[in-house]
Coordinates of C-alpha atoms (C1' of nucleotides) in Angstrom, one line a residue:
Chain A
X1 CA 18.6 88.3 129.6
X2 CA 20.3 89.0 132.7
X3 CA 21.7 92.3 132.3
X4 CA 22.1 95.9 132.7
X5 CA 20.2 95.6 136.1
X6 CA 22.5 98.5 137.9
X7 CA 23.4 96.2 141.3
X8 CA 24.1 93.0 138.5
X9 CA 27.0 91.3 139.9
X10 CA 28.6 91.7 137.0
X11 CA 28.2 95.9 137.2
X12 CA 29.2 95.4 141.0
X13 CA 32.5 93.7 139.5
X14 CA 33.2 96.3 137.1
X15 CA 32.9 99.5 139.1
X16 CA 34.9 97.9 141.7
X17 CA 37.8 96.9 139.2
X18 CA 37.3 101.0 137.5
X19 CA 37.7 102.0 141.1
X20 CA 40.5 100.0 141.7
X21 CA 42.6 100.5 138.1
X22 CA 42.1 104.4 139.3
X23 CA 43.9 104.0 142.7
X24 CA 46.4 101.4 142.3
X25 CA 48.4 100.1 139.5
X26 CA 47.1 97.2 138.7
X27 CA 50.3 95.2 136.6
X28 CA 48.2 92.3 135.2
X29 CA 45.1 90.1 135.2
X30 CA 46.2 87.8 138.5
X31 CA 47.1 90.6 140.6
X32 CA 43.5 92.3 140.0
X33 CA 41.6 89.3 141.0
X34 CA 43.5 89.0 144.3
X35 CA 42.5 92.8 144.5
X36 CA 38.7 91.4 143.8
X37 CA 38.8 88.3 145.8
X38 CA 39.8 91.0 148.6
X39 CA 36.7 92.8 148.0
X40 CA 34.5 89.6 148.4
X41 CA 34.4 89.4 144.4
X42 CA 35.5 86.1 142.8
X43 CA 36.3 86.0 139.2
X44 CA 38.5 84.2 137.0
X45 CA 41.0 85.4 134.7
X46 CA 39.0 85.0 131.5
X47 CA 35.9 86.8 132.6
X48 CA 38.0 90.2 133.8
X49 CA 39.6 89.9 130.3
X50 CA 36.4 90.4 128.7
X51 CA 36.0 93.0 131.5
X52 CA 38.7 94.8 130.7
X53 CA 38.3 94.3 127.0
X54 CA 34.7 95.6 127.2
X55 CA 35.3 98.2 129.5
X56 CA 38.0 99.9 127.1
X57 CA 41.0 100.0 129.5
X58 CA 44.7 99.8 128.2
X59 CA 47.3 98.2 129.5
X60 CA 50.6 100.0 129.3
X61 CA 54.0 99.9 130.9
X62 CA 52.5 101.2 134.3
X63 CA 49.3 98.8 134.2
X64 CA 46.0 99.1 133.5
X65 CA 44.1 102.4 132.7
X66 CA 41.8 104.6 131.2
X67 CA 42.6 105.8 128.0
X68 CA 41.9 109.7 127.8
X69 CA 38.9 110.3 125.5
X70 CA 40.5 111.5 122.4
X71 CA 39.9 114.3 119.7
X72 CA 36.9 112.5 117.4
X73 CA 39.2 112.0 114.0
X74 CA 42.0 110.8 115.7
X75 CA 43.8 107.8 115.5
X76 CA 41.8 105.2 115.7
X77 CA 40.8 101.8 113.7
X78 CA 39.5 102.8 110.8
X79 CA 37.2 99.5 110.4
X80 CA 33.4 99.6 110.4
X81 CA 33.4 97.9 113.0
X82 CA 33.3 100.7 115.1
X83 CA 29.5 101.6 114.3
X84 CA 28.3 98.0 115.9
X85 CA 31.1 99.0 118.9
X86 CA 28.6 102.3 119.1
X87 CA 25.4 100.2 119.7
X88 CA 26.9 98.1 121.7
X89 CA 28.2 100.7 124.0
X90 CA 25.4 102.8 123.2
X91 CA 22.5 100.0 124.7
X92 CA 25.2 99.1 127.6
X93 CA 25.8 102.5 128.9
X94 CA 23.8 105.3 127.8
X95 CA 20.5 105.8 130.4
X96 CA 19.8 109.3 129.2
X97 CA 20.4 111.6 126.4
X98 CA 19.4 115.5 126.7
X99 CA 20.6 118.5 124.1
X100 CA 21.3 122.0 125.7
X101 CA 22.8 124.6 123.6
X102 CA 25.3 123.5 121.9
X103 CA 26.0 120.4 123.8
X104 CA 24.9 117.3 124.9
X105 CA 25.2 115.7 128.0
X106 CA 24.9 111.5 128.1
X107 CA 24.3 110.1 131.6
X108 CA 25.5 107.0 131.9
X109 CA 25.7 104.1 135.1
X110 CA 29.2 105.1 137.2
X111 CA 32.4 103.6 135.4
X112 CA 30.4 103.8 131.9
X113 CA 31.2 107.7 130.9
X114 CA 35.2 106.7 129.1
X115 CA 34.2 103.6 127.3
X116 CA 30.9 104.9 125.9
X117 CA 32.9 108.3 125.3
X118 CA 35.6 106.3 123.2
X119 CA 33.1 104.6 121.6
X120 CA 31.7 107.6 120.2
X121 CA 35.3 109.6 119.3
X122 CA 36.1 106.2 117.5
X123 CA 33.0 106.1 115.5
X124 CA 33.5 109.6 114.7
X125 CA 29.8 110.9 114.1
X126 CA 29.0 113.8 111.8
X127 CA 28.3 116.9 114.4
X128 CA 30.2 115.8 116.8
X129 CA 33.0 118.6 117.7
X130 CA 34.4 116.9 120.9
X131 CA 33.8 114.6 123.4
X132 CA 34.5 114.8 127.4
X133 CA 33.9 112.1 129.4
X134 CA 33.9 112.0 133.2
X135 CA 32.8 109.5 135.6
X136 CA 28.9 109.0 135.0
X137 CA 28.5 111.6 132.6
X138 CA 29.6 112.8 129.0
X139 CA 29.9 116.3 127.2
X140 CA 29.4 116.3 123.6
X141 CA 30.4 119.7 121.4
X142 CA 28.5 120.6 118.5
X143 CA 28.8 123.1 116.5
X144 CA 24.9 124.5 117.2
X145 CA 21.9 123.9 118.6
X146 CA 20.6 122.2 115.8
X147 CA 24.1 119.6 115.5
X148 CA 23.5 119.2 118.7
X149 CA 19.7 117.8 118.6
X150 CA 20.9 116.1 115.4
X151 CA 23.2 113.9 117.6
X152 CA 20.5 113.7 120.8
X153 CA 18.3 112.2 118.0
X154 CA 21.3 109.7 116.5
X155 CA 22.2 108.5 119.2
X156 CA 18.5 107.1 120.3
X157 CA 17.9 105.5 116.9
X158 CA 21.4 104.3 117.3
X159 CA 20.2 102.4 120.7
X160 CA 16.9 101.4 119.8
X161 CA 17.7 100.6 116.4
X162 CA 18.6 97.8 114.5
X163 CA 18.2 94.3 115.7
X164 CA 20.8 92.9 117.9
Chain B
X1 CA 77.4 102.8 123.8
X2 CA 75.3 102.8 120.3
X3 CA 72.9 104.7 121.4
X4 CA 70.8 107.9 120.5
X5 CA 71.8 109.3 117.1
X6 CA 69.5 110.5 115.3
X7 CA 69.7 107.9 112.3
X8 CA 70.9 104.3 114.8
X9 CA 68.5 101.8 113.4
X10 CA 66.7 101.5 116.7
X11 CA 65.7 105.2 116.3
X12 CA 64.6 104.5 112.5
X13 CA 62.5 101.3 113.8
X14 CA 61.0 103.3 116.4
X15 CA 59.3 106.2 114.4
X16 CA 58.3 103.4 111.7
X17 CA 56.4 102.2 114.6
X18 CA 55.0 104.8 115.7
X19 CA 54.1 106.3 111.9
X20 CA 52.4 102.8 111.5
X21 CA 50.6 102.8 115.0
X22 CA 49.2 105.5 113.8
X23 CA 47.9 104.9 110.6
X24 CA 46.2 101.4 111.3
X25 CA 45.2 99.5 114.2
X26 CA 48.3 97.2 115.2
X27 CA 46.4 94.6 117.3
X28 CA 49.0 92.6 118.3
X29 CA 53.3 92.4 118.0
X30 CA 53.6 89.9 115.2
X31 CA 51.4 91.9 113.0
X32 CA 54.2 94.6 114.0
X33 CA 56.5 92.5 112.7
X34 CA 55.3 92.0 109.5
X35 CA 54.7 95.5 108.6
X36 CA 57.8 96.4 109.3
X37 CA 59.4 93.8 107.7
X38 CA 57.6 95.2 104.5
X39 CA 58.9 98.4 105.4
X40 CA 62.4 96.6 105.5
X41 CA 62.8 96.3 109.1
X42 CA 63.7 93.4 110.3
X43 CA 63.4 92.6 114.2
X44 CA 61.8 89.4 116.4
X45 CA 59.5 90.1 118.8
X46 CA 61.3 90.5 121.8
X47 CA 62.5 94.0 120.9
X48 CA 59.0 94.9 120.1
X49 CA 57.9 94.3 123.7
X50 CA 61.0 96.6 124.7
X51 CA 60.2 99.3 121.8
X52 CA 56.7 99.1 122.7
X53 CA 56.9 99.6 126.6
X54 CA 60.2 102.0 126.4
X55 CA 57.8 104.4 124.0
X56 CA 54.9 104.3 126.5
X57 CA 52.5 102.9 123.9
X58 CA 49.5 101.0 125.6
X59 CA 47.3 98.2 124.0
X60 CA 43.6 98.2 124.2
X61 CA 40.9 96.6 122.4
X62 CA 41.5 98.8 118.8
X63 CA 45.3 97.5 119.6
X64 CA 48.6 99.7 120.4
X65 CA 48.0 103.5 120.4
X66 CA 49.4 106.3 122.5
X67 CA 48.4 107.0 125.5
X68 CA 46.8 111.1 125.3
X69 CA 49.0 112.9 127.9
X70 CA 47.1 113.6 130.9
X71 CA 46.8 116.6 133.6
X72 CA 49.9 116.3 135.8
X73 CA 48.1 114.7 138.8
X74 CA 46.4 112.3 137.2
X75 CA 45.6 108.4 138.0
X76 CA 49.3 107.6 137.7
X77 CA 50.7 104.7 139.3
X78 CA 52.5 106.3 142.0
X79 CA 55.8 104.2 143.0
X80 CA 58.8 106.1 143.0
X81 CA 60.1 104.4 139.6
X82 CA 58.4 107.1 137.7
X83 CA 62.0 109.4 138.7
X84 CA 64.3 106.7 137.3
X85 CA 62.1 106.8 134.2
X86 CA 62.3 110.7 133.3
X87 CA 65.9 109.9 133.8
X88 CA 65.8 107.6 131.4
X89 CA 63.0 109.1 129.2
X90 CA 65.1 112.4 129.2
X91 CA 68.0 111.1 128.1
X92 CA 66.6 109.2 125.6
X93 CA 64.5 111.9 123.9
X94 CA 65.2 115.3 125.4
X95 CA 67.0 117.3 122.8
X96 CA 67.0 121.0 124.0
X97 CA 65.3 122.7 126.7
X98 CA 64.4 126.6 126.4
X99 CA 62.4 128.8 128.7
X100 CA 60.0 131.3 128.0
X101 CA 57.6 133.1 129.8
X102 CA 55.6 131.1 131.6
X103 CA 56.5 127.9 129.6
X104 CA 59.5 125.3 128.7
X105 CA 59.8 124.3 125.4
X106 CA 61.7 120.9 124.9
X107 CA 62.4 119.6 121.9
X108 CA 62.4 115.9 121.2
X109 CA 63.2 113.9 117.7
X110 CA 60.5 112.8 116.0
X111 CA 58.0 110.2 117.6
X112 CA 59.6 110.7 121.1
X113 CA 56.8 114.0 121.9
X114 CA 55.0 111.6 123.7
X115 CA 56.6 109.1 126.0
X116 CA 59.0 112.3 127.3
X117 CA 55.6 113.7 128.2
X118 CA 54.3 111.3 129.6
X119 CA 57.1 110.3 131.9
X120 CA 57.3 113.8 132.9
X121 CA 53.1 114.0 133.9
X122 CA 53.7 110.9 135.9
X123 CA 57.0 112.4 137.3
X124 CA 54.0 115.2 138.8
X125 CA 57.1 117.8 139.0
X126 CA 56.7 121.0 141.2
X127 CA 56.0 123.6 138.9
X128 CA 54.7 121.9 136.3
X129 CA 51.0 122.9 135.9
X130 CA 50.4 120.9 132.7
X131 CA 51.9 118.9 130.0
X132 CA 51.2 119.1 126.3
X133 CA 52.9 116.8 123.6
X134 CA 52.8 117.0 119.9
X135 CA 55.0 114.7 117.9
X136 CA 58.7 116.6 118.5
X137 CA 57.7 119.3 120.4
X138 CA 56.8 119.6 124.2
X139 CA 55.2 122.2 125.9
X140 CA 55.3 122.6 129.6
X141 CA 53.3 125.2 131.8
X142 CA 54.3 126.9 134.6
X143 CA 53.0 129.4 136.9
X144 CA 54.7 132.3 136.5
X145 CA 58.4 132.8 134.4
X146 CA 60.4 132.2 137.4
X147 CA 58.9 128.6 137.7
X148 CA 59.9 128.2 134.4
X149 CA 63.2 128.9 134.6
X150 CA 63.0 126.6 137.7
X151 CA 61.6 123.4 135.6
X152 CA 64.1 123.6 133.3
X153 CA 67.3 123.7 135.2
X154 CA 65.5 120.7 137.1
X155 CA 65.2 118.8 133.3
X156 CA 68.7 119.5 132.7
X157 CA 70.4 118.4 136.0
X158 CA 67.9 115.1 135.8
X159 CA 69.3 114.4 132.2
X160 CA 73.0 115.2 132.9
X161 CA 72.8 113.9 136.8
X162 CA 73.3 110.7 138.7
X163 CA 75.3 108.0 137.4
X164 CA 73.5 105.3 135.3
Chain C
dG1 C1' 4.7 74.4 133.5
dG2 C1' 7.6 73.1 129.6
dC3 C1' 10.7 74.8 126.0
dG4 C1' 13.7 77.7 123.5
dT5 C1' 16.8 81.6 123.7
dC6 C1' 20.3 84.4 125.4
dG7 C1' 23.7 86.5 128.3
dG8 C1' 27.3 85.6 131.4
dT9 C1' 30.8 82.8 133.3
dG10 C1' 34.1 78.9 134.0
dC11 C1' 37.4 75.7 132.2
dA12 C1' 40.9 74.4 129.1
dT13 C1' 43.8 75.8 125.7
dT14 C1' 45.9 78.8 122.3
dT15 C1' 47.9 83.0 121.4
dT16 C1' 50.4 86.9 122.7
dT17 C1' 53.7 89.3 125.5
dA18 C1' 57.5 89.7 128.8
dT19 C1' 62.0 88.4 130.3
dG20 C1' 66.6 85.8 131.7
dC21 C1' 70.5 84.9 129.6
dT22 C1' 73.8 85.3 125.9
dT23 C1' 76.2 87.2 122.1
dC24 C1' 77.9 90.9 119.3
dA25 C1' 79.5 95.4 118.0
dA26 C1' 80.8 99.9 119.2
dT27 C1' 83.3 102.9 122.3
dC28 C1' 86.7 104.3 125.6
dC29 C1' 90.9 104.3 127.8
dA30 C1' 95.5 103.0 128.9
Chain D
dT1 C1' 96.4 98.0 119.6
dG2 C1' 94.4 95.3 123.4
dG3 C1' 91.1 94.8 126.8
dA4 C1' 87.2 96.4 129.5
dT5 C1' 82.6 98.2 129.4
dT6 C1' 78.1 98.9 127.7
dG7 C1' 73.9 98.8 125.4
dA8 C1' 71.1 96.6 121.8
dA9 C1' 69.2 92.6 120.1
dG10 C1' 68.4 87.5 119.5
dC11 C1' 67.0 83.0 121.3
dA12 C1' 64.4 80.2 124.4
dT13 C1' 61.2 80.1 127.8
dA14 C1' 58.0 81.8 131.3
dA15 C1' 54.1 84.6 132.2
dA16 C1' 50.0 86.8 131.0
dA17 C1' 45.9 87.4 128.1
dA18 C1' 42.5 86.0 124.8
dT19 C1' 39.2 82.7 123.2
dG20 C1' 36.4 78.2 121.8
dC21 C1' 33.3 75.5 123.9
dA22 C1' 30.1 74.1 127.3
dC23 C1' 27.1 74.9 131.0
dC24 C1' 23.8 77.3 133.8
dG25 C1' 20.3 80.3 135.2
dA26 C1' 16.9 83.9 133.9
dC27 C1' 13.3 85.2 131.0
dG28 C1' 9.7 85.2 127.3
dC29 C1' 6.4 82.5 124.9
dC30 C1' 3.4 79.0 123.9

DNA sequence: GGCGTCGGTGCATTTTTATGCTTCAATCCA
DNA sequence: TGGATTGAAGCATAAAAATGCACCGACGCC
């Protein structure tokens, strides 16, 4: 199982196209894997559309970007699906979960903070208030202490859990 | 020139998009088409694409949704068509413009809250601190009163100005 | 060491989206 | 009223993105 090794190639590829989407705009698929080739990275077109499928970015009238993490009940898909997104995320992303206060703060490998932190807005846990997501890091708001823990505690089960 | 009354059918099919974007995950432009046929709208889906990127609406994994507006300096894409846009953007949707205090209030018809916004954050006017857009209602921060009053004299004189 | 499993990627193809060009209806003058 | 102008939208097609399938290399287990 070749995978979340932190220097994978296939890590390497994505922080390079996050770092990328953030500079330039990038317009479509073809024009980001001359950007990659560039940067001594070959890909084909199918593999960065998984990339960029996987990695949550939009693509919008100006290219390709992050979506801001939204308020947790907001409009999202409403399928179940979401809650197998959230493992997914969860065992791709998440290196460290730690309560303090009221909050919670996820560390995550760099370019993992806005996927994981839509992952969790869309599957819109009990507890959680808010979510911010940065770069390599992401704040969630409870309500208390105790919320707080509650969701520390959910989201490990949630990683460990169930079989893949 | 049938163009921005309130009640032209392009307006009508716009909102019905963006009410059903809302509600549901849209995942691609035919299912578009289909709801809004139920809804009576009828439309192929070339005008989608143009609906779709004129509104600002980006596609992700979950499908179309609305971009959140983002902090004026943001990771925009920074070629210089982002001025002919607001043009555009603010004659499309900018209904009044009214100072106060610190802040501009502009008014937009239902549904267009958003793309104004966030051709005016990409825009990165002077002044402009920060951009907040409901669903008809925009809310623009300044520094102080007197850059308020500056921001929207600017607003106006881009809507009215240059020849199209 | 051989074997089965699994993730990741490429290739080929389908599906989806964007766009050049045309037509049509509404508006504005003269 | 007649003619010019303009924007919206359709049709056909090009461009871009997603995906089924196959292969390959890494790893765990026997």
């Amino acid at each position: 199982m070749p995978a979340a090794d932190p220097t994978s190639p296939r890590e390497r590829r994505r922080h390079a196209i996050l770092a990328l989407v953030q500079r330039r705009a990038v317009r479509n698929q073809e024009e980001l894997r001359t950007l990659l080739a560039g940067a001594g990275i070959d890909v084909n077109q199918a593999t960065l559309s998984r990339d960029l499928r996987d990695m949550g970015l939009v693509k919008g009238p100006g290219g390709y970007s992050l979506p801001a993490a939204a308020p947790p009940g907001s409009a999202a898909d409403p399928d179940s699906g979401t809650a197998i997104a959230l493992v997914h995320a969860l065992r791709e992303w998440m290196r460290t979960a730690e309560a303090a206060q009221n909050q919670v703060v996820l560390k995550t490998p760099v370019g993992g903070a806005q996927p994981l932190a839509i992952a969790i807005d869309r599957a819109d846990l009990p507890d959680v208030l808010g979510t911010l997501g940065g770069d390599d890091t992401i704040l969630l708001v409870a309500k208390d202490a105790a919320a707080a823990r509650r969701v520390r505690k959910r989201l490990l089960e949630l990683q460990g859990g169930a079989p893949r």
